[in-house]
GROMACS .gro file of C-alpha atoms in nm:
model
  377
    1UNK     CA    1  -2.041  -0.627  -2.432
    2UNK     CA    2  -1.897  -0.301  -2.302
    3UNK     CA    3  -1.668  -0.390  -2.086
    4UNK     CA    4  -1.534  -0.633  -2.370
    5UNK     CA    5  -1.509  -0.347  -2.636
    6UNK     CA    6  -1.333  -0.134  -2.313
    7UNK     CA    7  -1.065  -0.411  -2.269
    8UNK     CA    8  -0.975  -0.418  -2.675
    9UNK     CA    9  -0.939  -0.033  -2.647
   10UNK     CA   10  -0.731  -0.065  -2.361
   11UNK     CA   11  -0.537  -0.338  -2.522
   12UNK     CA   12  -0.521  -0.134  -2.840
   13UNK     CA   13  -0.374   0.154  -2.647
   14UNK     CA   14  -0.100  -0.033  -2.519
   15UNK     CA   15  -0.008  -0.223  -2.819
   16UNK     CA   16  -0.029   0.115  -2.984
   17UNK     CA   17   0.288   0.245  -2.695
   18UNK     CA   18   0.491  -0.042  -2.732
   19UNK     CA   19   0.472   0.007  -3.145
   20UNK     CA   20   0.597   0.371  -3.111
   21UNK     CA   21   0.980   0.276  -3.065
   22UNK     CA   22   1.107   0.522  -3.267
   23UNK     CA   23   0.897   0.833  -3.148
   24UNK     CA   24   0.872   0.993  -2.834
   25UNK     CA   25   0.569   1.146  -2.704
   26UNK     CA   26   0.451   1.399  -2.567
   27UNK     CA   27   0.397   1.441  -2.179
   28UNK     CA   28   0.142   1.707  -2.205
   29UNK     CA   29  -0.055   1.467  -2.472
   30UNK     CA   30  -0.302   1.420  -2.232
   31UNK     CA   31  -0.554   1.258  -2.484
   32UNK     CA   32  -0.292   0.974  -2.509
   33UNK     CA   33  -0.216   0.938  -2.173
   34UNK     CA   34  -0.545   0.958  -2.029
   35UNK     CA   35  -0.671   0.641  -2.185
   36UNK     CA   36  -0.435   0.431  -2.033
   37UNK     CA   37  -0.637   0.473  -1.636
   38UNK     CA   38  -0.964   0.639  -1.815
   39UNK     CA   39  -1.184   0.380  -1.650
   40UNK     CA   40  -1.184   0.145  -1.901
   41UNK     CA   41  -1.071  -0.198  -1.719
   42UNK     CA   42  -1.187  -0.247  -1.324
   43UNK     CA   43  -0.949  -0.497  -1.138
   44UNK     CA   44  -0.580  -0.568  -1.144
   45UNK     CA   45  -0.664  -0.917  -1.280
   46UNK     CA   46  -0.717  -0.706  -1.588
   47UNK     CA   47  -0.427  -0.525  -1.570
   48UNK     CA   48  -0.231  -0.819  -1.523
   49UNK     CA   49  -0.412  -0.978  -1.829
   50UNK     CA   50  -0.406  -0.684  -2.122
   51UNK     CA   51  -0.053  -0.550  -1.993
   52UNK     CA   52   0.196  -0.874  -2.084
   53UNK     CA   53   0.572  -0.927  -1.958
   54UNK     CA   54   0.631  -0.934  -2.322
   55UNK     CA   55   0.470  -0.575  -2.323
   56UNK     CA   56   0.656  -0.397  -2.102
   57UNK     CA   57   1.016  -0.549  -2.149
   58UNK     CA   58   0.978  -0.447  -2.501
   59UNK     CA   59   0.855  -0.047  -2.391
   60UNK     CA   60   1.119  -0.041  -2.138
   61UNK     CA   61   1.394  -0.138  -2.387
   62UNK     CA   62   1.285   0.011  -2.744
   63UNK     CA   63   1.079   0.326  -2.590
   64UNK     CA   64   1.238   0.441  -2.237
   65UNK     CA   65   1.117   0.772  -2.229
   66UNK     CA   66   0.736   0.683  -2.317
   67UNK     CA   67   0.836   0.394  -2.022
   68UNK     CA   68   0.945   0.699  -1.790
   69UNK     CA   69   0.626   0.896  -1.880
   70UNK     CA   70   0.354   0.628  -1.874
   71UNK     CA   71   0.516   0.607  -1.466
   72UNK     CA   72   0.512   0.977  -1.471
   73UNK     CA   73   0.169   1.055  -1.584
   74UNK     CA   74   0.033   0.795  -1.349
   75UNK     CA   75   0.227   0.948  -0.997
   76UNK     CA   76   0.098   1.285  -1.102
   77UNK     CA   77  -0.251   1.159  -1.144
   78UNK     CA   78  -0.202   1.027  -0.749
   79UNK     CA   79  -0.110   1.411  -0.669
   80UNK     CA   80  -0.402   1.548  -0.839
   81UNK     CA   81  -0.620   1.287  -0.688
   82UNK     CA   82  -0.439   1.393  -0.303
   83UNK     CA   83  -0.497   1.805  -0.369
   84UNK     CA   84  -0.871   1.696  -0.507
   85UNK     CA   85  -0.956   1.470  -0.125
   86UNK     CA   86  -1.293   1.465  -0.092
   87UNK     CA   87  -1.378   1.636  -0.367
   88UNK     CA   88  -1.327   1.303  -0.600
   89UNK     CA   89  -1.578   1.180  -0.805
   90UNK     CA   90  -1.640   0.779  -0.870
   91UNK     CA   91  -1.509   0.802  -1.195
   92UNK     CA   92  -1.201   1.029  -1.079
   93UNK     CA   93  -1.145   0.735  -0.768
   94UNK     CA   94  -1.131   0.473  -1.078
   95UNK     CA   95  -0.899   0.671  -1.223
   96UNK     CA   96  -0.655   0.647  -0.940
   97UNK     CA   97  -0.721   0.303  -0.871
   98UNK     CA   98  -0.645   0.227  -1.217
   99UNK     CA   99  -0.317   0.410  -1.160
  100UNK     CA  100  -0.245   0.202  -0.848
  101UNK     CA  101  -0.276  -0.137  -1.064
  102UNK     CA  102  -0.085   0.014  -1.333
  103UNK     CA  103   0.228   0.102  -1.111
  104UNK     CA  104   0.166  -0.224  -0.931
  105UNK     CA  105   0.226  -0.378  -1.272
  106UNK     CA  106   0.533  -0.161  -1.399
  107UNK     CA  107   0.752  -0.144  -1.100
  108UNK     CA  108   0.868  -0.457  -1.100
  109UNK     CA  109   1.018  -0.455  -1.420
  110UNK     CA  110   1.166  -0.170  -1.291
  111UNK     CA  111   1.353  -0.342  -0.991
  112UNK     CA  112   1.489  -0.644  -1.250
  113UNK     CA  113   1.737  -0.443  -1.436
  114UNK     CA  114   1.992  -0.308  -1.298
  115UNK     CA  115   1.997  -0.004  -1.495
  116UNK     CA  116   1.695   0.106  -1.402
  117UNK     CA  117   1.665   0.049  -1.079
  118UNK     CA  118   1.828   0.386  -1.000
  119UNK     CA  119   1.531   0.564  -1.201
  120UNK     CA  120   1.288   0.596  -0.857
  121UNK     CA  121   1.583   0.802  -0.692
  122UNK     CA  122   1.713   0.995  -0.973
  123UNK     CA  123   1.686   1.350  -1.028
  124UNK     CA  124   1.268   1.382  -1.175
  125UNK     CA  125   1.251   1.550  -1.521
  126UNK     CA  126   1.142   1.978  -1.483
  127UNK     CA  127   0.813   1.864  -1.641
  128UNK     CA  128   0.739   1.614  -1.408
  129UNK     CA  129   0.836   1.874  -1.033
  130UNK     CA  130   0.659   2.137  -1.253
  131UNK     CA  131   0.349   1.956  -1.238
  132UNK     CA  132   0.324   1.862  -0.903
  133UNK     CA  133   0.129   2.064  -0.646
  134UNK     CA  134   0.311   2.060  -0.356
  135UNK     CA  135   0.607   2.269  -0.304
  136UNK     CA  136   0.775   1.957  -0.086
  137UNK     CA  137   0.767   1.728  -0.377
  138UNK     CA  138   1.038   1.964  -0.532
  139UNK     CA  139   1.376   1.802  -0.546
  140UNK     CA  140   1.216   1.464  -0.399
  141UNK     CA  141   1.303   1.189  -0.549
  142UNK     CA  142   1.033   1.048  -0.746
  143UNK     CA  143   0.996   0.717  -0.531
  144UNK     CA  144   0.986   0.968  -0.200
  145UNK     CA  145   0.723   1.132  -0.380
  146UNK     CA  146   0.511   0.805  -0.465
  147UNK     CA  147   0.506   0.689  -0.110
  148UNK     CA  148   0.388   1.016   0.076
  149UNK     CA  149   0.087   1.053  -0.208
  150UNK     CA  150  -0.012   0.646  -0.140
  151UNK     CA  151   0.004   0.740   0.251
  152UNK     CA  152  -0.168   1.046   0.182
  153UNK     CA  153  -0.416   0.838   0.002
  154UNK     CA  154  -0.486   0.570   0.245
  155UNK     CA  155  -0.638   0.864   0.457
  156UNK     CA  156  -0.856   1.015   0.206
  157UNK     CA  157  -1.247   1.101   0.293
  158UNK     CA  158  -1.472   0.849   0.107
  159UNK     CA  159  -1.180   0.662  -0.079
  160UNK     CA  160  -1.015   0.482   0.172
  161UNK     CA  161  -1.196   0.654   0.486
  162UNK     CA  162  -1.526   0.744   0.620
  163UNK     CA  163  -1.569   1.135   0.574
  164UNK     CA  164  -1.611   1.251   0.934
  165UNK     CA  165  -1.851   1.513   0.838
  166UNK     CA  166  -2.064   1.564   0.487
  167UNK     CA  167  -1.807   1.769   0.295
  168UNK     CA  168  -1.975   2.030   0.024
  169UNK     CA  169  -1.857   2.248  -0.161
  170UNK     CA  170  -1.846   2.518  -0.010
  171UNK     CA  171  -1.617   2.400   0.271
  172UNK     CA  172  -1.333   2.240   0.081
  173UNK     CA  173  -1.116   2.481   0.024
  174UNK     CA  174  -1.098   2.480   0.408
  175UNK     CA  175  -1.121   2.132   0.490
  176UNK     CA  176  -0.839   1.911   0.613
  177UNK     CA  177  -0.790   1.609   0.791
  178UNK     CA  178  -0.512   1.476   1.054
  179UNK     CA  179  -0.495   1.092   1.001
  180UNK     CA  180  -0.482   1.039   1.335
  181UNK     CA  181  -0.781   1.056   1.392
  182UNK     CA  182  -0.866   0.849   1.148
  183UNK     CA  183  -0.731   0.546   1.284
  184UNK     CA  184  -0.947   0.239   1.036
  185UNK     CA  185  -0.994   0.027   1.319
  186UNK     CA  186  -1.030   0.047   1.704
  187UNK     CA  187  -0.796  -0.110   1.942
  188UNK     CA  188  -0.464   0.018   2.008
  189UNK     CA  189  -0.471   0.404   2.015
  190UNK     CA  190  -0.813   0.470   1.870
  191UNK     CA  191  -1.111   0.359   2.131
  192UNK     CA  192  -1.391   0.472   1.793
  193UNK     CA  193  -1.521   0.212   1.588
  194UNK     CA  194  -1.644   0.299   1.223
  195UNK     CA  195  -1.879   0.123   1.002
  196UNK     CA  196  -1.670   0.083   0.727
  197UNK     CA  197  -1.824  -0.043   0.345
  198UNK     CA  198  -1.650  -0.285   0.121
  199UNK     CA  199  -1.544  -0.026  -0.122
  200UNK     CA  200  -1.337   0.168   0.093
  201UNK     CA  201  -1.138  -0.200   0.229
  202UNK     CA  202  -1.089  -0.321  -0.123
  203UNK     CA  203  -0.944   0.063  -0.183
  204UNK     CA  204  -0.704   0.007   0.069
  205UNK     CA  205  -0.572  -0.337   0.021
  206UNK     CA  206  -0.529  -0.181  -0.387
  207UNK     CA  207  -0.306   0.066  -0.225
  208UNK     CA  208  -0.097  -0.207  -0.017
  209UNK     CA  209  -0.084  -0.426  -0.233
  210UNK     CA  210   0.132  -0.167  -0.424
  211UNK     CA  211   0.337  -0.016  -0.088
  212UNK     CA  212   0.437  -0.375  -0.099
  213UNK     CA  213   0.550  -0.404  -0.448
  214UNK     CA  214   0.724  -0.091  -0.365
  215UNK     CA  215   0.898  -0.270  -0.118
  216UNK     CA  216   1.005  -0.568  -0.280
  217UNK     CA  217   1.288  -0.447  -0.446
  218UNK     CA  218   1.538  -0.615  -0.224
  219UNK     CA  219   1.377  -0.950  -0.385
  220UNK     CA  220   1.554  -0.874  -0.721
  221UNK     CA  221   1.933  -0.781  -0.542
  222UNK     CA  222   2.226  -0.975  -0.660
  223UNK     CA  223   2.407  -1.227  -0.349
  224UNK     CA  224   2.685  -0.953  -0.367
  225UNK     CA  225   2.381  -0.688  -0.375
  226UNK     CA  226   2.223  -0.786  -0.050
  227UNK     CA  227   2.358  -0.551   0.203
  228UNK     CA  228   2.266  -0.232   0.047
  229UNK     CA  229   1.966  -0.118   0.247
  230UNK     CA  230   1.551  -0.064   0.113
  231UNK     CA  231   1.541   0.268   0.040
  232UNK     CA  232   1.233   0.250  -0.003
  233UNK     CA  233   1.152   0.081   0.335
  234UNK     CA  234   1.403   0.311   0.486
  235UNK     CA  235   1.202   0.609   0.375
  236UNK     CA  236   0.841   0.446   0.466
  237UNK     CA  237   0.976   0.392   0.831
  238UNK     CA  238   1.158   0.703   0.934
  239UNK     CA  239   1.007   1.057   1.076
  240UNK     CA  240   0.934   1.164   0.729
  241UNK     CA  241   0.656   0.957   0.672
  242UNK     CA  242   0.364   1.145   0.893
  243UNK     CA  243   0.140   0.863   0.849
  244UNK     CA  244   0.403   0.638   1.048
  245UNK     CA  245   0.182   0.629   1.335
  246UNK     CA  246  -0.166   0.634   1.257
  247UNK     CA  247  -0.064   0.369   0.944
  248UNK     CA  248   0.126   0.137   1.263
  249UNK     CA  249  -0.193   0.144   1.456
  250UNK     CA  250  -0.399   0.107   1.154
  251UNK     CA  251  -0.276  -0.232   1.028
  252UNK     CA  252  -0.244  -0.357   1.377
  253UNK     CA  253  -0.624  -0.310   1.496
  254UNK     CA  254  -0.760  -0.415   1.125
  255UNK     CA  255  -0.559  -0.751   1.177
  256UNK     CA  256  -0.643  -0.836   1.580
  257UNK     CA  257  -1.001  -0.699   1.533
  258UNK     CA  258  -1.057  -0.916   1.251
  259UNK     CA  259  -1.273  -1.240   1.316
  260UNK     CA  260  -1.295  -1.478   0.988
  261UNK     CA  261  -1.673  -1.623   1.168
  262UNK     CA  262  -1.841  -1.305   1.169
  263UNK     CA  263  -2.174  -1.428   1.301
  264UNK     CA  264  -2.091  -1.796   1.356
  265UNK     CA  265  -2.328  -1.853   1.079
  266UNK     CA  266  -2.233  -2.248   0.906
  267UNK     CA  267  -2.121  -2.182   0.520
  268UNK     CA  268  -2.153  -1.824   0.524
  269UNK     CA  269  -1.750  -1.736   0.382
  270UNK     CA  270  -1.976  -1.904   0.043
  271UNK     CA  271  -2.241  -1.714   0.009
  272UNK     CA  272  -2.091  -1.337   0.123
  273UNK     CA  273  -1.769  -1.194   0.009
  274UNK     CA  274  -1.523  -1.126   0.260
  275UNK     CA  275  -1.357  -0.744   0.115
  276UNK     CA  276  -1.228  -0.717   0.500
  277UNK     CA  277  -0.988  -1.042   0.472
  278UNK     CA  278  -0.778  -0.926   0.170
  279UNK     CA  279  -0.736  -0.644   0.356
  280UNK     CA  280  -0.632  -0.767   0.705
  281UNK     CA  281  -0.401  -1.059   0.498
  282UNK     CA  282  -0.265  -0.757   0.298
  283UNK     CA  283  -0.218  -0.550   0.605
  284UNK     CA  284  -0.013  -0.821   0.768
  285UNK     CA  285   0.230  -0.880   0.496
  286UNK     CA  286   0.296  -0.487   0.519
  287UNK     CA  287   0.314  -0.478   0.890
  288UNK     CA  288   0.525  -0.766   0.907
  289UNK     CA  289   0.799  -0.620   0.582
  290UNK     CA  290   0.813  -0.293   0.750
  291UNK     CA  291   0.878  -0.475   1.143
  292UNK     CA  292   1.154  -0.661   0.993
  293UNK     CA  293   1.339  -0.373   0.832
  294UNK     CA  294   1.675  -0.313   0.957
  295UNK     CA  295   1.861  -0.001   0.837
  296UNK     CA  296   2.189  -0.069   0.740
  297UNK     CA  297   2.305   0.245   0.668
  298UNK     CA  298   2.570   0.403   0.915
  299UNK     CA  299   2.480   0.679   1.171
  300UNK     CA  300   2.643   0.928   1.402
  301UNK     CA  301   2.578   0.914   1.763
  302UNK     CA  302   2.401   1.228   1.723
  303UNK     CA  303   2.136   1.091   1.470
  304UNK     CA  304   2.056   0.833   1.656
  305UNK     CA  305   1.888   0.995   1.888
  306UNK     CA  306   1.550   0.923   1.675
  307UNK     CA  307   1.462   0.585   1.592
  308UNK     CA  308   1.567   0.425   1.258
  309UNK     CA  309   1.197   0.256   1.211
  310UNK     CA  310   0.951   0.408   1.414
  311UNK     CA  311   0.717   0.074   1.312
  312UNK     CA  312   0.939  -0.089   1.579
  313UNK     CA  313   0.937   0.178   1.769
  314UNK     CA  314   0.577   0.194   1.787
  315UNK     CA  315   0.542  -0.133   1.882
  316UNK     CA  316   0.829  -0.124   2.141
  317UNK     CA  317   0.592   0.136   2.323
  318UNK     CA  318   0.263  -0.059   2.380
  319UNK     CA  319   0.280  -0.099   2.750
  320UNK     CA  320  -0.165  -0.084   2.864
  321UNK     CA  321  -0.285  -0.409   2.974
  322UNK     CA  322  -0.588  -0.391   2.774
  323UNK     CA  323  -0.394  -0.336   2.446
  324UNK     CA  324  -0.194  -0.659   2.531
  325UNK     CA  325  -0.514  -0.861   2.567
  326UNK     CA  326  -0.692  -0.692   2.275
  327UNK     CA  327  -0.352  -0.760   2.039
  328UNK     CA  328  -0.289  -1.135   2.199
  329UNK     CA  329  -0.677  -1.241   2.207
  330UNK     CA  330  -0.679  -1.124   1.824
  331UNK     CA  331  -0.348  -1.287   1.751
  332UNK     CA  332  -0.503  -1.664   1.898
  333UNK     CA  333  -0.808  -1.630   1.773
  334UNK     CA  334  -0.616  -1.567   1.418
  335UNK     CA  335  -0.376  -1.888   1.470
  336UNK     CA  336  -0.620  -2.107   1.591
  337UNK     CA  337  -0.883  -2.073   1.290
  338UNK     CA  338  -0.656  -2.359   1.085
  339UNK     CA  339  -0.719  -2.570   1.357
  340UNK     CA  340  -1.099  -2.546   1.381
  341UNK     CA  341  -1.326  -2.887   1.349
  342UNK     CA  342  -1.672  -2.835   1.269
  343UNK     CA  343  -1.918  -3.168   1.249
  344UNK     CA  344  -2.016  -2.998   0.926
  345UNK     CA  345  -1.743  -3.042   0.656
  346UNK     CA  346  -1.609  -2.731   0.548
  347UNK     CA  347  -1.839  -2.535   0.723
  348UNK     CA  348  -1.585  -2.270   0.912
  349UNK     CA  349  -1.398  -2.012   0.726
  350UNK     CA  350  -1.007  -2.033   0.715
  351UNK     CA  351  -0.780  -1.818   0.667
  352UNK     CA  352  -0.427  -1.812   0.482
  353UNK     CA  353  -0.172  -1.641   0.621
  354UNK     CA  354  -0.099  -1.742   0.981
  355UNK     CA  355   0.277  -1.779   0.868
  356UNK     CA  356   0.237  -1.384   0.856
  357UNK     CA  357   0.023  -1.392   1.195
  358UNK     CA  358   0.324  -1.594   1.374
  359UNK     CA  359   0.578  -1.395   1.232
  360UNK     CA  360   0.408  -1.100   1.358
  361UNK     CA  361   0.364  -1.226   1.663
  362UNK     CA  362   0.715  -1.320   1.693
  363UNK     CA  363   0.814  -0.993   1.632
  364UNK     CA  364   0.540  -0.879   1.920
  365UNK     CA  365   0.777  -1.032   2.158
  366UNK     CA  366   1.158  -0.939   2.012
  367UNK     CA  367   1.072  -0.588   2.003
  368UNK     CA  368   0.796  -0.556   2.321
  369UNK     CA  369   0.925  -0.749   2.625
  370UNK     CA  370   0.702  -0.624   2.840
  371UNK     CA  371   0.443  -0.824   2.651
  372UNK     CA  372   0.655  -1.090   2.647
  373UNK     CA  373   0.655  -1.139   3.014
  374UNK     CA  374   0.288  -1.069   2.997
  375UNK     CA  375   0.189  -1.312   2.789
  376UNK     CA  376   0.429  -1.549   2.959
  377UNK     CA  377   0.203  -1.495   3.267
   0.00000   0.00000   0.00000
């Protein structure tokens, strides 16, 4: 009965932004604002449900500056939830991950009109750069500013990693973290493996699943439109994102480590849910959008002296023997699953995305040919 009477207030709140097409309010109306991510719906299916195509088209064409604000709020609400870290409550991680849906929601609708789609790399309002905590946000542009808090996020202590240490209070102001060394997976790079609960996988694949939608803006380009580069992928892949490396490694082990048999165990993909396989599909569709980004923009000799995607350039330098065989026994295991035959009728789990897996692996060989010639052997 509560979550019902939650939905209708969440549905009431946004029929009650879309009516306002006449008035503009206030960004510091935090009482308004707040209800929209307070908690009250749980999954993106909700989202998806209460927030209607109808819904936004009309906000983003009668009310564009409650449109810009309702985005607003929501980044600055990932800030807040990066300068709190391990200090975050349960309700304050619902919060954010209510944000995360939200955005993964608007931003499409974003990337369909033309006119808009210029709004992530605009100049931000003084409100907005006023409100953020870090000095390096200022003069960012606001889609800049969205991707460094979501990779900022997916290395957060008991959100979407396990907190080395038990953090209290009286050590936060002092505590920080190098992501690293916080690799989610071992395999390539990271030789620690971590017990890591549901929560914290379904956190992350929230998170990608919106670095993707980020990503897909090229998907709503005009014929004439498609050789302007991804900004956003440009961004995500150059030496400004710190995370490059340990996000690379990351989404590599969490997608060769992965085994969809667990313990071998007949029928058991029905009776336990699976959080780690939405993550490692989700992971793969990322890893495989950011490997096959190509800058087009033009550089000087000088410039490029530092890679143009250092995802590439990552996986250009795996060269150990016993990364080849942990990435290639991963990758087979992966590809075969489809073609497993069991006496017992649908008794094995399968997966479904080893279009992604073969892309990947495709790129595995274009970029690496030293593990091309070693798996040839």
């Amino acid at each position: 009965m509560g979550g019902t009477e939650s939905k209708v207030g969440f549905r009431r709140a946004i029929l009650n932004l879309t009516s306002r097409t006449n008035q503009t309010i206030d960004t510091s109306d935090d009482a308004f604002w707040d209800q929209f991510w307070s908690g009250t719906v749980n999954n993106i299916t909700d989202i998806f449900a209460l927030v209607t195509a109808d819904d936004i088209h009309s906000l983003r064409e009668d009310s564009p500056g409650n449109f810009m604000t309702l985005i607003y709020k929501a980044v600055e609400k990932l800030d807040s939830a990066v300068m709190a870290g391990p200090s975050m409550n349960i309700s304050e991680q619902a919060i954010v991950l209510n944000c995360v849906r939200l955005l993964t929601r608007l931003i499409p609708f974003v990337f369909e009109s033309e006119e808009w789609r210029s709004f992530f790399w605009s100049k931000n309002s003084v409100e907005f750069e006023d409100s953020m905590h870090n000095e390096s946000c200022n003069n960012a542009a606001l889609a800049q500013i969205l991707l460094k808090k979501l990779c900022d996020l997916l290395f957060c202590p008991d959100f979407t990693i396990v907190a080395p240490v038990q953090v209290g209070p009286d050590t936060l102001e002092d505590y920080s973290i190098e992501s690293i060394q916080h690799i989610w997976e071992k395999g390539v790079g990271f030789a620690y493996s971590r017990k890591t609960p549901p929560h914290i996988d379904s956190n992350r694949t929230e998170i990608l699943k919106l670095i993707l939608t980020c990503f897909s803006e090229t998907m709503y380009y005009t014929p004439q439109d498609t050789t302007q580069p991804n900004l956003w992928l440009s961004y995500f892949t150059s030496n400004e994102n710190k995370h490059a490396l340990p996000l690379f490694t990351s989404l590599l082990n969490v997608i060769c480590a992965y085994d969809p048999q667990g313990y071998g165990l007949p029928y058991q993909h029905v009776m336990f849910n699976d959080y780690r396989e939405q993550l490692v599909e989700m992971s793969a569709q990322v890893l495989m959008v950011v490997l096959d980004h190509e800058s087009a923009m033009m550089r000087t000799m000088e410039e490029k002296s530092q890679p143009e995607n250092y995802f590439t350039f990552f996986l250009s330098r795996i060269h150990r023997e016993e990364d080849f065989n942990f990435i290639l026994s991963g990758l087979i295991k992966l590809l075969n699953n489809p073609l497993l035959q069991t006496y017992l009728p649908n008794s094995c789990k399968k997966i479904g995305f080893h279009e992604e897996l073969m892309v990947l692996f495709w790129k595995l060989c274009d970029y690496n040919r030293v593990c091309f010639f070693f798996q040839s052997t």
